[in-house]
PDB file of C-alpha atoms and ligand atoms in Angstrom:
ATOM      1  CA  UNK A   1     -61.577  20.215 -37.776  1.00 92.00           C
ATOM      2  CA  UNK A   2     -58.809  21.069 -40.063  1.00 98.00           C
ATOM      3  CA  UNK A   3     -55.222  20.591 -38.319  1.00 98.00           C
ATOM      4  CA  UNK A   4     -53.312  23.496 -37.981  1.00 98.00           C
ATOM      5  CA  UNK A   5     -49.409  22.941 -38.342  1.00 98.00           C
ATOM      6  CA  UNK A   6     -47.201  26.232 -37.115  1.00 98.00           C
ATOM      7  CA  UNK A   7     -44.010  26.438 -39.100  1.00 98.00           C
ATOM      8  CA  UNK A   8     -41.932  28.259 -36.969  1.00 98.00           C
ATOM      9  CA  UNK A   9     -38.335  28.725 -38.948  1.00 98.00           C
ATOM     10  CA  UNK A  10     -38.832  32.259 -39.042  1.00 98.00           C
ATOM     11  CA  UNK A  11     -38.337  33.012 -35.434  1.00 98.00           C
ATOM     12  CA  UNK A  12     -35.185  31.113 -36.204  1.00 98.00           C
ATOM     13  CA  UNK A  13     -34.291  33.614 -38.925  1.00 97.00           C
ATOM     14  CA  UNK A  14     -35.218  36.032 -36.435  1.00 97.00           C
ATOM     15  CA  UNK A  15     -32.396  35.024 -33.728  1.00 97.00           C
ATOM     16  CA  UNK A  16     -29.839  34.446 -36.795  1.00 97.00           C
ATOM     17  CA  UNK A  17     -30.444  37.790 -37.809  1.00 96.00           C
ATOM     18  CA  UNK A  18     -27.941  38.333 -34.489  1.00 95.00           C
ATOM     19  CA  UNK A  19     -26.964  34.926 -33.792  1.00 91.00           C
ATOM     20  CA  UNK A  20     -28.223  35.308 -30.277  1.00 89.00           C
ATOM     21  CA  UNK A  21     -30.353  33.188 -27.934  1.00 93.00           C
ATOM     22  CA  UNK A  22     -33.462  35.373 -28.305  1.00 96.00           C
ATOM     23  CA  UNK A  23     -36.411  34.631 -29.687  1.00 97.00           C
ATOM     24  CA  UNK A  24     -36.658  31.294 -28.400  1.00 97.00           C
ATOM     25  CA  UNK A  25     -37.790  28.423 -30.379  1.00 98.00           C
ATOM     26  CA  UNK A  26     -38.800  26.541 -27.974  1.00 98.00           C
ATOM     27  CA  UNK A  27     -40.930  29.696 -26.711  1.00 98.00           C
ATOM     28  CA  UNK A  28     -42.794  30.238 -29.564  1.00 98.00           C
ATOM     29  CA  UNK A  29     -43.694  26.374 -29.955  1.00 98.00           C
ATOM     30  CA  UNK A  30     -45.173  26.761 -26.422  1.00 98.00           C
ATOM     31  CA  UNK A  31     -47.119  29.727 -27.554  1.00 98.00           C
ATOM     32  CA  UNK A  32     -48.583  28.131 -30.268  1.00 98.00           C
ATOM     33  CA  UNK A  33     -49.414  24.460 -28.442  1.00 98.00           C
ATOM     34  CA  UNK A  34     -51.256  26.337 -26.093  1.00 98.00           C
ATOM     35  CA  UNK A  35     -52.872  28.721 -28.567  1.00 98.00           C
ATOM     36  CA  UNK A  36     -54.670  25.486 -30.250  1.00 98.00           C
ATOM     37  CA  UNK A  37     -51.960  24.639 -33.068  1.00 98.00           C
ATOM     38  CA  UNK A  38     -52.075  21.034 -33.457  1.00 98.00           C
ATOM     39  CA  UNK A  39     -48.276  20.082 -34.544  1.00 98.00           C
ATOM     40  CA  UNK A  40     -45.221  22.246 -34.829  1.00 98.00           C
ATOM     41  CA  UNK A  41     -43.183  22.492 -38.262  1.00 98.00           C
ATOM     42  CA  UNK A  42     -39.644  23.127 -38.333  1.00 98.00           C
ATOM     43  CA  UNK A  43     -37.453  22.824 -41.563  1.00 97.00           C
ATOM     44  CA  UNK A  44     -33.803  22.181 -40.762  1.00 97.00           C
ATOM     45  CA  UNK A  45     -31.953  23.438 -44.173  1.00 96.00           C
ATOM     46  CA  UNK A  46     -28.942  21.692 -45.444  1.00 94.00           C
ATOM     47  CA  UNK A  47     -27.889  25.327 -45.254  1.00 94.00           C
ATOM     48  CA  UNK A  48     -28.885  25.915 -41.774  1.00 95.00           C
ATOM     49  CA  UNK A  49     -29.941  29.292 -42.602  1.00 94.00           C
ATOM     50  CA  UNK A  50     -33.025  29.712 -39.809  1.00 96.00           C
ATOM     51  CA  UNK A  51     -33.257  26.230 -37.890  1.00 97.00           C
ATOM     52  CA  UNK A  52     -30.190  24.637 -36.242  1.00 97.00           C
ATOM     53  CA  UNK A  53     -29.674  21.475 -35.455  1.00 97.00           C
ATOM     54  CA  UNK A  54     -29.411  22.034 -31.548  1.00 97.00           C
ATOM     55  CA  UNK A  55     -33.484  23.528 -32.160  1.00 98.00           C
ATOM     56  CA  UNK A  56     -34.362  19.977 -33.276  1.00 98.00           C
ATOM     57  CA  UNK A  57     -33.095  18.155 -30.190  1.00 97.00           C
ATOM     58  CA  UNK A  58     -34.773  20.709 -27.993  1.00 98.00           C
ATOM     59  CA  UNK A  59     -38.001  20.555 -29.835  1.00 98.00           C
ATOM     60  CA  UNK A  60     -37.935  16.937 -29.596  1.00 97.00           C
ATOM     61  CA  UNK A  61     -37.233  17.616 -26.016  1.00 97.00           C
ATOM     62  CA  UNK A  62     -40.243  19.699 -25.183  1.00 97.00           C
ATOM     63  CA  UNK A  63     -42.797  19.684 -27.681  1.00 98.00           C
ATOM     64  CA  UNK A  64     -46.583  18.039 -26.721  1.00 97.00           C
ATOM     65  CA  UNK A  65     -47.754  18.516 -29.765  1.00 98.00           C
ATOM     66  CA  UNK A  66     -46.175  16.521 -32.725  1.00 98.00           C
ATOM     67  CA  UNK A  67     -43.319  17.153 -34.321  1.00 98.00           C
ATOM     68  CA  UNK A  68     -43.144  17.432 -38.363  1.00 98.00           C
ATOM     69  CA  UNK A  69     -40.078  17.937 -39.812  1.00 98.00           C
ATOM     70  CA  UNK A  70     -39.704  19.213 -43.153  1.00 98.00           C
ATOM     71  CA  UNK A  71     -36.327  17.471 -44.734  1.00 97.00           C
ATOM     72  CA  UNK A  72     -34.456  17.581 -48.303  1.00 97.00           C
ATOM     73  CA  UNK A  73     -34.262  13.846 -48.846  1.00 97.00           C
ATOM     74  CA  UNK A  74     -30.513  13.438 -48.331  1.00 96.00           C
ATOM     75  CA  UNK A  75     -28.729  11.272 -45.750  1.00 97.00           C
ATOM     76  CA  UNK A  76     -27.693  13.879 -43.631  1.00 97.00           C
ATOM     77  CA  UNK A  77     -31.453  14.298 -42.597  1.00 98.00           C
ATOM     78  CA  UNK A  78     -33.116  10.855 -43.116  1.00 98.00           C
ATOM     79  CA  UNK A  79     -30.317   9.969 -40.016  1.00 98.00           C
ATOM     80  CA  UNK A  80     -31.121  12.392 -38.191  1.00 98.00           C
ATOM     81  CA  UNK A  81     -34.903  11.989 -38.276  1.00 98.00           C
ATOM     82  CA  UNK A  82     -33.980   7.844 -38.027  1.00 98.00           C
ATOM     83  CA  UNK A  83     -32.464   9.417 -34.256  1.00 98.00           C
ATOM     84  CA  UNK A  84     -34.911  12.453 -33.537  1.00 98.00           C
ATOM     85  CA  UNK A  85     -38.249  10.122 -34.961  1.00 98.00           C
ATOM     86  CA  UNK A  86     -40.282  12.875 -35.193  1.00 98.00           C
ATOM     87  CA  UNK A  87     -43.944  12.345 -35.609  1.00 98.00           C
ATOM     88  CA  UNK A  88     -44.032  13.230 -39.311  1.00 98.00           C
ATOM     89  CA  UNK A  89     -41.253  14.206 -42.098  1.00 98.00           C
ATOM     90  CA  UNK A  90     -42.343  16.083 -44.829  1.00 98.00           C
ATOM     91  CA  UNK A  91     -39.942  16.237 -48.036  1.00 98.00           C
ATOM     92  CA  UNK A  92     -39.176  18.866 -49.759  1.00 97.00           C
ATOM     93  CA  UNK A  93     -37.328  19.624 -52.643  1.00 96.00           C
ATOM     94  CA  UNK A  94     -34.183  22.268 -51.304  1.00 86.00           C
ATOM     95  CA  UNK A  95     -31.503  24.185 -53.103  1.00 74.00           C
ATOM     96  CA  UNK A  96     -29.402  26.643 -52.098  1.00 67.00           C
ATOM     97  CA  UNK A  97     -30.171  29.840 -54.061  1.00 69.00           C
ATOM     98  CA  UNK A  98     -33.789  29.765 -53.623  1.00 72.00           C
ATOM     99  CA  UNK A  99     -35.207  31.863 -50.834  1.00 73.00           C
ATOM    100  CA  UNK A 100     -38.259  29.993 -49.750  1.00 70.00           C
ATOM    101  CA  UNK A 101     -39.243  26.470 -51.171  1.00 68.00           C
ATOM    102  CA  UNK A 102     -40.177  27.100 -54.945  1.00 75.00           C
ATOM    103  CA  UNK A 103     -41.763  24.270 -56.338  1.00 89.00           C
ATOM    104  CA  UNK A 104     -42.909  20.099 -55.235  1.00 96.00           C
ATOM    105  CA  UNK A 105     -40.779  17.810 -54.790  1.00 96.00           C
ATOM    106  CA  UNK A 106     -40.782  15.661 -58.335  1.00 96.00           C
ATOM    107  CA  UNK A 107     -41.588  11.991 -56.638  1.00 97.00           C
ATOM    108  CA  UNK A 108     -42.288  10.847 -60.053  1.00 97.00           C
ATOM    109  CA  UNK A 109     -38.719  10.930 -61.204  1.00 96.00           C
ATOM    110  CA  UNK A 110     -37.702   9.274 -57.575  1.00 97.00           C
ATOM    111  CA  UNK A 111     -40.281   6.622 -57.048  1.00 98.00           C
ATOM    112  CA  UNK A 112     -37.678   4.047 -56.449  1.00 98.00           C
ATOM    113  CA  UNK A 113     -35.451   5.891 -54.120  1.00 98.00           C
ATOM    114  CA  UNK A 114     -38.280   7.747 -51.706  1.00 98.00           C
ATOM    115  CA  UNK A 115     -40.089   4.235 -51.852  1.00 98.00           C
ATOM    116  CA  UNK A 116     -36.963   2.989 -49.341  1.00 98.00           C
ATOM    117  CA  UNK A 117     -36.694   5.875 -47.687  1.00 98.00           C
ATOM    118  CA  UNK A 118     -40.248   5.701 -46.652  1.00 98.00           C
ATOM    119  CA  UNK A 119     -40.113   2.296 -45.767  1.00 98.00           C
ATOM    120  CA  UNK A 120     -37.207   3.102 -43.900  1.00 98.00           C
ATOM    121  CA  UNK A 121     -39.347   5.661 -41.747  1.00 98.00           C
ATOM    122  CA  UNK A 122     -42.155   3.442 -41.053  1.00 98.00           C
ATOM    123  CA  UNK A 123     -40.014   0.935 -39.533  1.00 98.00           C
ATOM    124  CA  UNK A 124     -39.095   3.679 -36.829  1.00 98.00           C
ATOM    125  CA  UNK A 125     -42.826   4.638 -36.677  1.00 98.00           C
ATOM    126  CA  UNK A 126     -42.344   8.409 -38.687  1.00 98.00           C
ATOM    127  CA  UNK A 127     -45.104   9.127 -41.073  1.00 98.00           C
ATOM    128  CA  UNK A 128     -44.203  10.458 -44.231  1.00 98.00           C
ATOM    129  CA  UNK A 129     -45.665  13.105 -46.073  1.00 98.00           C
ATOM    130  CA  UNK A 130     -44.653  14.460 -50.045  1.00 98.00           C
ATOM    131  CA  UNK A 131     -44.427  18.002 -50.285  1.00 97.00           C
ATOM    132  CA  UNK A 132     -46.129  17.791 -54.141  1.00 98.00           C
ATOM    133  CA  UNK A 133     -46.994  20.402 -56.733  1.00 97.00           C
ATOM    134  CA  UNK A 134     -50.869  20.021 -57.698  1.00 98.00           C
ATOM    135  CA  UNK A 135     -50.355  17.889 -60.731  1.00 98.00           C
ATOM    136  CA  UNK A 136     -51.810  14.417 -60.905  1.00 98.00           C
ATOM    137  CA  UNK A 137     -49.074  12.468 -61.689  1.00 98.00           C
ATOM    138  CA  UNK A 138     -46.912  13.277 -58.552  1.00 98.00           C
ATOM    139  CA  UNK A 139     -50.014  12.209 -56.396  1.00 98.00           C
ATOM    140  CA  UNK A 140     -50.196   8.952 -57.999  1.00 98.00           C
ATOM    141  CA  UNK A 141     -46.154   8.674 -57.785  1.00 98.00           C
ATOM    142  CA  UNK A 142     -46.296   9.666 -53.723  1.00 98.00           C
ATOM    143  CA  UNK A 143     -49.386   6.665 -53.103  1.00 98.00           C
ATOM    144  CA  UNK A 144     -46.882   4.740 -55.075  1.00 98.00           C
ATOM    145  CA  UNK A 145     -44.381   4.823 -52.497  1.00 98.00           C
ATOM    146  CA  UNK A 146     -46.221   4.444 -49.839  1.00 98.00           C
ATOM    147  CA  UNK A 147     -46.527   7.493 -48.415  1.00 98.00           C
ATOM    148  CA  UNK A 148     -49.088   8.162 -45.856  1.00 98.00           C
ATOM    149  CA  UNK A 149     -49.470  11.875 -47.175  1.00 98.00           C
ATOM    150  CA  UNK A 150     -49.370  14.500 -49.482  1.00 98.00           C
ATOM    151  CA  UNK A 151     -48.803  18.033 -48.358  1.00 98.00           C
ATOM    152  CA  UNK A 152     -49.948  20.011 -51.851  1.00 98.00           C
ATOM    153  CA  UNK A 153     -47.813  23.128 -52.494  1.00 97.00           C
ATOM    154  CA  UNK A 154     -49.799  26.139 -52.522  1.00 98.00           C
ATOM    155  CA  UNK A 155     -47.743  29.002 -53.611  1.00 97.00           C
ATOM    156  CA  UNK A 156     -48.904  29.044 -57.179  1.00 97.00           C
ATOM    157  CA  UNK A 157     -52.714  29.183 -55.891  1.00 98.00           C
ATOM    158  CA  UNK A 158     -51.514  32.098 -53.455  1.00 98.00           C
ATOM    159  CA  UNK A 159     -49.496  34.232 -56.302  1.00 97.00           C
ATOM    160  CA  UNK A 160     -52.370  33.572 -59.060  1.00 97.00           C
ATOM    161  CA  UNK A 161     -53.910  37.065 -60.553  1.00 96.00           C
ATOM    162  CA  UNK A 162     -57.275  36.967 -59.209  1.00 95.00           C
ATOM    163  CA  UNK A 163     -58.803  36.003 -62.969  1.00 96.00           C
ATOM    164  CA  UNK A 164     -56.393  32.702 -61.940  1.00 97.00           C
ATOM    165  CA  UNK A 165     -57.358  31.715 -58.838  1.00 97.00           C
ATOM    166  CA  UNK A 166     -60.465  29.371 -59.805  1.00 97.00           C
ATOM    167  CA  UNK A 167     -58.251  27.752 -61.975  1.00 98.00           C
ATOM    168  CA  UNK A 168     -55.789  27.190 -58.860  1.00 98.00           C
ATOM    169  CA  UNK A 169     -58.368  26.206 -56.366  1.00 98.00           C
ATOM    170  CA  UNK A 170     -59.508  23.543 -58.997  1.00 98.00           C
ATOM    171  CA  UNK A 171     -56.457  22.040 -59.380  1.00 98.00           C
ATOM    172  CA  UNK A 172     -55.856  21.082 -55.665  1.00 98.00           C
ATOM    173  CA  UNK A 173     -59.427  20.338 -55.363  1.00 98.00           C
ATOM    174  CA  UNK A 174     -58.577  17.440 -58.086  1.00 98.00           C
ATOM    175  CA  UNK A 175     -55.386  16.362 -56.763  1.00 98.00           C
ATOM    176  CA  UNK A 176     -56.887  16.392 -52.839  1.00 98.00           C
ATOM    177  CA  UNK A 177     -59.679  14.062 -54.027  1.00 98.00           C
ATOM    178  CA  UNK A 178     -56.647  11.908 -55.975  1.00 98.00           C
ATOM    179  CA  UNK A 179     -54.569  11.937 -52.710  1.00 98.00           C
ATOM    180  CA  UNK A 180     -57.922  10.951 -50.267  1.00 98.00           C
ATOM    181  CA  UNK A 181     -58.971   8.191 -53.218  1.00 98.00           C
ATOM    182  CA  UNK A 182     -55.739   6.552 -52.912  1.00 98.00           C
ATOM    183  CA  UNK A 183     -55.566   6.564 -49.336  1.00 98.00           C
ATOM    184  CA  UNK A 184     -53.492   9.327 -47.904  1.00 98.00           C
ATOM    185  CA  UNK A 185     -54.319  12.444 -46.000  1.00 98.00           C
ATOM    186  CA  UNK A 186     -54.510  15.751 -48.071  1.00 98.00           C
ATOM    187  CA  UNK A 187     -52.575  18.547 -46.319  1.00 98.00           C
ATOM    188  CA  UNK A 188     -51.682  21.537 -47.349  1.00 98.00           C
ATOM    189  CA  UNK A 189     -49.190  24.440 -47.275  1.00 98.00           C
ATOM    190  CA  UNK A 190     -47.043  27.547 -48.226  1.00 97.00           C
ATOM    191  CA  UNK A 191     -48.355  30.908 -48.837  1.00 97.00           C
ATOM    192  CA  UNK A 192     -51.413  30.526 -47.203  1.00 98.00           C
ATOM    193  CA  UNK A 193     -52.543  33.640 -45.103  1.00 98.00           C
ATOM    194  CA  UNK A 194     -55.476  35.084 -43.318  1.00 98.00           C
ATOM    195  CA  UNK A 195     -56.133  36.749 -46.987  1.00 97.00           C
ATOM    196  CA  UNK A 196     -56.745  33.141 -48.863  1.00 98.00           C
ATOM    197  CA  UNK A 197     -56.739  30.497 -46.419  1.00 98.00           C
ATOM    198  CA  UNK A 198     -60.764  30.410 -46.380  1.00 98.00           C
ATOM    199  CA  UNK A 199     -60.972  29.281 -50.088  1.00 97.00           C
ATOM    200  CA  UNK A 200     -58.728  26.288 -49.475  1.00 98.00           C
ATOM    201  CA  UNK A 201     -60.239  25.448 -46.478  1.00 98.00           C
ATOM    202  CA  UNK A 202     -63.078  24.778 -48.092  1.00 98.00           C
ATOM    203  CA  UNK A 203     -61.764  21.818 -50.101  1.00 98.00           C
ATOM    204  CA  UNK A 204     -63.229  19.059 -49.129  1.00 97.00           C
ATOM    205  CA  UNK A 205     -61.160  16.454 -47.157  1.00 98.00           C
ATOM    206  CA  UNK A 206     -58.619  18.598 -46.268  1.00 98.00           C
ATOM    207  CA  UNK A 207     -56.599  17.340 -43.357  1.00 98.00           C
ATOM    208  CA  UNK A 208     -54.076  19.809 -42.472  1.00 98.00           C
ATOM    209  CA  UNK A 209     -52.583  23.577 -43.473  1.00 98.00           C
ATOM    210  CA  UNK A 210     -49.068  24.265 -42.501  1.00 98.00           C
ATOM    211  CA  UNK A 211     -48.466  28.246 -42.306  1.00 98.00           C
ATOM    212  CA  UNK A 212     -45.211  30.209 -41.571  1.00 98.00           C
ATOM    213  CA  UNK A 213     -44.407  33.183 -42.984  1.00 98.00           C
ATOM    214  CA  UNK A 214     -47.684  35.204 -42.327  1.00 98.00           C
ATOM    215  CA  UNK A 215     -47.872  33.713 -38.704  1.00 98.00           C
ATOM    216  CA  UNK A 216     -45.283  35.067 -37.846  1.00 98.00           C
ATOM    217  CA  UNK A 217     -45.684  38.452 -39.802  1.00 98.00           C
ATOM    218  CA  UNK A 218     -48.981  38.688 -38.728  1.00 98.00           C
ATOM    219  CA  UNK A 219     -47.218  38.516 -34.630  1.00 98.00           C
ATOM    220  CA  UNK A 220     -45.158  40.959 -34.933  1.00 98.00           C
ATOM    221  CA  UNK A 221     -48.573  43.423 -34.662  1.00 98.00           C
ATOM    222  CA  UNK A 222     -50.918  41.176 -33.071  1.00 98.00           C
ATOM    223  CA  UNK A 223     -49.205  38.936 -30.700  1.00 98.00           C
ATOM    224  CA  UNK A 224     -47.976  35.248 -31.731  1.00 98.00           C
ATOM    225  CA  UNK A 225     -50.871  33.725 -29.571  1.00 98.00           C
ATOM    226  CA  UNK A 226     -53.383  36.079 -31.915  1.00 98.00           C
ATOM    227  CA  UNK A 227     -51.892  35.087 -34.715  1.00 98.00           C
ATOM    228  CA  UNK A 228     -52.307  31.666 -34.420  1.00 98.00           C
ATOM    229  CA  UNK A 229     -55.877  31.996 -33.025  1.00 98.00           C
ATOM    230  CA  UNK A 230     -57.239  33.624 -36.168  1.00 98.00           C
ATOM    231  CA  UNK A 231     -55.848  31.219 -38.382  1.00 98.00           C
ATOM    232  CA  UNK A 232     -57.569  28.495 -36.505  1.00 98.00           C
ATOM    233  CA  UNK A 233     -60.740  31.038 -36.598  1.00 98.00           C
ATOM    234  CA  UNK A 234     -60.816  31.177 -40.254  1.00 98.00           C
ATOM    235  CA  UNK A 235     -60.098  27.090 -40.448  1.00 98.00           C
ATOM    236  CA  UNK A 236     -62.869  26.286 -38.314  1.00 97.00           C
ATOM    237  CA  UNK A 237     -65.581  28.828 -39.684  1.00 97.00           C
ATOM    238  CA  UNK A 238     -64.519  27.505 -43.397  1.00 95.00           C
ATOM    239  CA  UNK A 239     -63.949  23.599 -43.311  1.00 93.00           C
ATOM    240  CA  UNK A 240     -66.246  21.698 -45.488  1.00 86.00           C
TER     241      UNK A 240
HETATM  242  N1  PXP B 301     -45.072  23.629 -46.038  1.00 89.52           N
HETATM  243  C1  PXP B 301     -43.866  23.391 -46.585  1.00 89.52           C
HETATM  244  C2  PXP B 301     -43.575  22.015 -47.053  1.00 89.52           C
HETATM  245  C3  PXP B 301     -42.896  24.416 -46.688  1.00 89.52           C
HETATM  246  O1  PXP B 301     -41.707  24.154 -47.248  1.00 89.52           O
HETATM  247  C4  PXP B 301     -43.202  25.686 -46.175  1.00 89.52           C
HETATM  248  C5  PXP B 301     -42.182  26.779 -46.241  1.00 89.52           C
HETATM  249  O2  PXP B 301     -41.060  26.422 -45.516  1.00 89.52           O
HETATM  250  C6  PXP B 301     -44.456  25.870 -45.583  1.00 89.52           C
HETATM  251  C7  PXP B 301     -45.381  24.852 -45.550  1.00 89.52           C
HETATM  252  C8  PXP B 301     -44.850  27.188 -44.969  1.00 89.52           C
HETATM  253  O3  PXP B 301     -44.904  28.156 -45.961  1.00 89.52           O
HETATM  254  P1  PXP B 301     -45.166  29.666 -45.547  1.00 89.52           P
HETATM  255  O4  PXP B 301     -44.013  30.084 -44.688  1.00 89.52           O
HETATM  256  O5  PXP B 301     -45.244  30.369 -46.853  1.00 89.52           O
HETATM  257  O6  PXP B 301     -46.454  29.684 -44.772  1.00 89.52           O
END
């Protein structure tokens, strides 16, 4: 079975929008434990445009599912995940203009510095996971620092004209197989939808999709609990 992961920072942006109480965090995150997702993914910006920090604490608070929390590596957020030890972190490139994560973190220019910080993790028990471009190089570069995961971005496979898409799939195909051959799990994430999630989870060894945006789209007609259900539909009728 391929893990489901339900990033949920859009019901955050949801109750900014107004900066009231309502939706709940917390709420949703119960919806979609008992709907079947497997882990709940929240990404606290340095920004705090959608998650705040108080939503981490109560998360840590109430999830039963694990916790994996998406983090610019900065040390603002490696000392709070040191406190909150969430099951997972998952780094991520961040900057300020861009609207949703553009591209993979470049590990290969950072070997040195993530290496610590990954260390540092593991000796609080947090698994850590590079949020990677499909490219070869920054798979090797994440085994070399010891992390026990790459999550490979998918938004290029998700925007590619249809004459592109092969071409796409291929690529993560190549750098999942890298990723399992060298030991760490193969996850991956961003842009997938109920439109082009079936191709991908078809790859083989694929441990784990993490999906936002078109969860929550998709709940605003069909219910949050739906929404998560056919995602986990289309994972298990499609695995390898
Ligand atoms: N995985 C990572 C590392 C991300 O940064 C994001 C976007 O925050 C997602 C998955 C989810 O992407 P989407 O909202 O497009 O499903």
């Amino acid at each position: 079975m391929i893990e489901l992961g339900v990033n949920i920072d859009h019901v955050a942006t949801l109750r900014q929008a107004r900066r009231e109480g309502w939706p709940k965090v917390v709420e949703a995150a119960r919806v979609c434990e008992d709907a079947g997702a497997h882990q709940i993914t929240v990404h606290l910006r340095q920004d705090r445009r959608h998650i705040q920090d108080h939503d981490i604490e109560d998360l840590a608070q109430s999830l039963r599912v694990r916790m994996n929390f998406e983090m610019a590596a900065v040390p603002e957020m490696i000392a709070l995940a040191h406190r909150i030890r969430p099951h997972s972190v998952c780094l991520v490139p961040e900057s300020r203009e861009e609207i949703t994560t553009e591209g993979g973190l470049d590990v290969a220019a950072r070997v040195e510095e993530l290496t610590a910080l990954t260390a540092g993790m593991h000796e609080r028990g947090i698994l850590v996971s590079m949020f990677i471009d499909p490219d070869l190089a920054q798979v090797e570069a994440s085994a070399a620092t010891g992390a026990d995961m790459v999550e490979l971005h998918t938004g290029q496979y998700a925007n590619a004209a249809e004459a592109d898409t092969p071409a796409e799939l291929e690529r993560l195909r190549t750098c999942g197989d890298a990723a399992v051959r060298l030991g760490m799990l193969f996850n991956a994430g961003h842009g997938l939808s109920i439109r082009n999630l079936a191709p991908v989870a078809a790859l083989p060894g694929l441990h784990e999709v993490n999906i936002g945006h078109d969860i929550i789209s998709r709940a605003i007609f069909i219910g949050l609990d739906s929404a998560v259900k056919e995602i986990l539909a289309i994972l298990q009728q499609h695995a390898a």
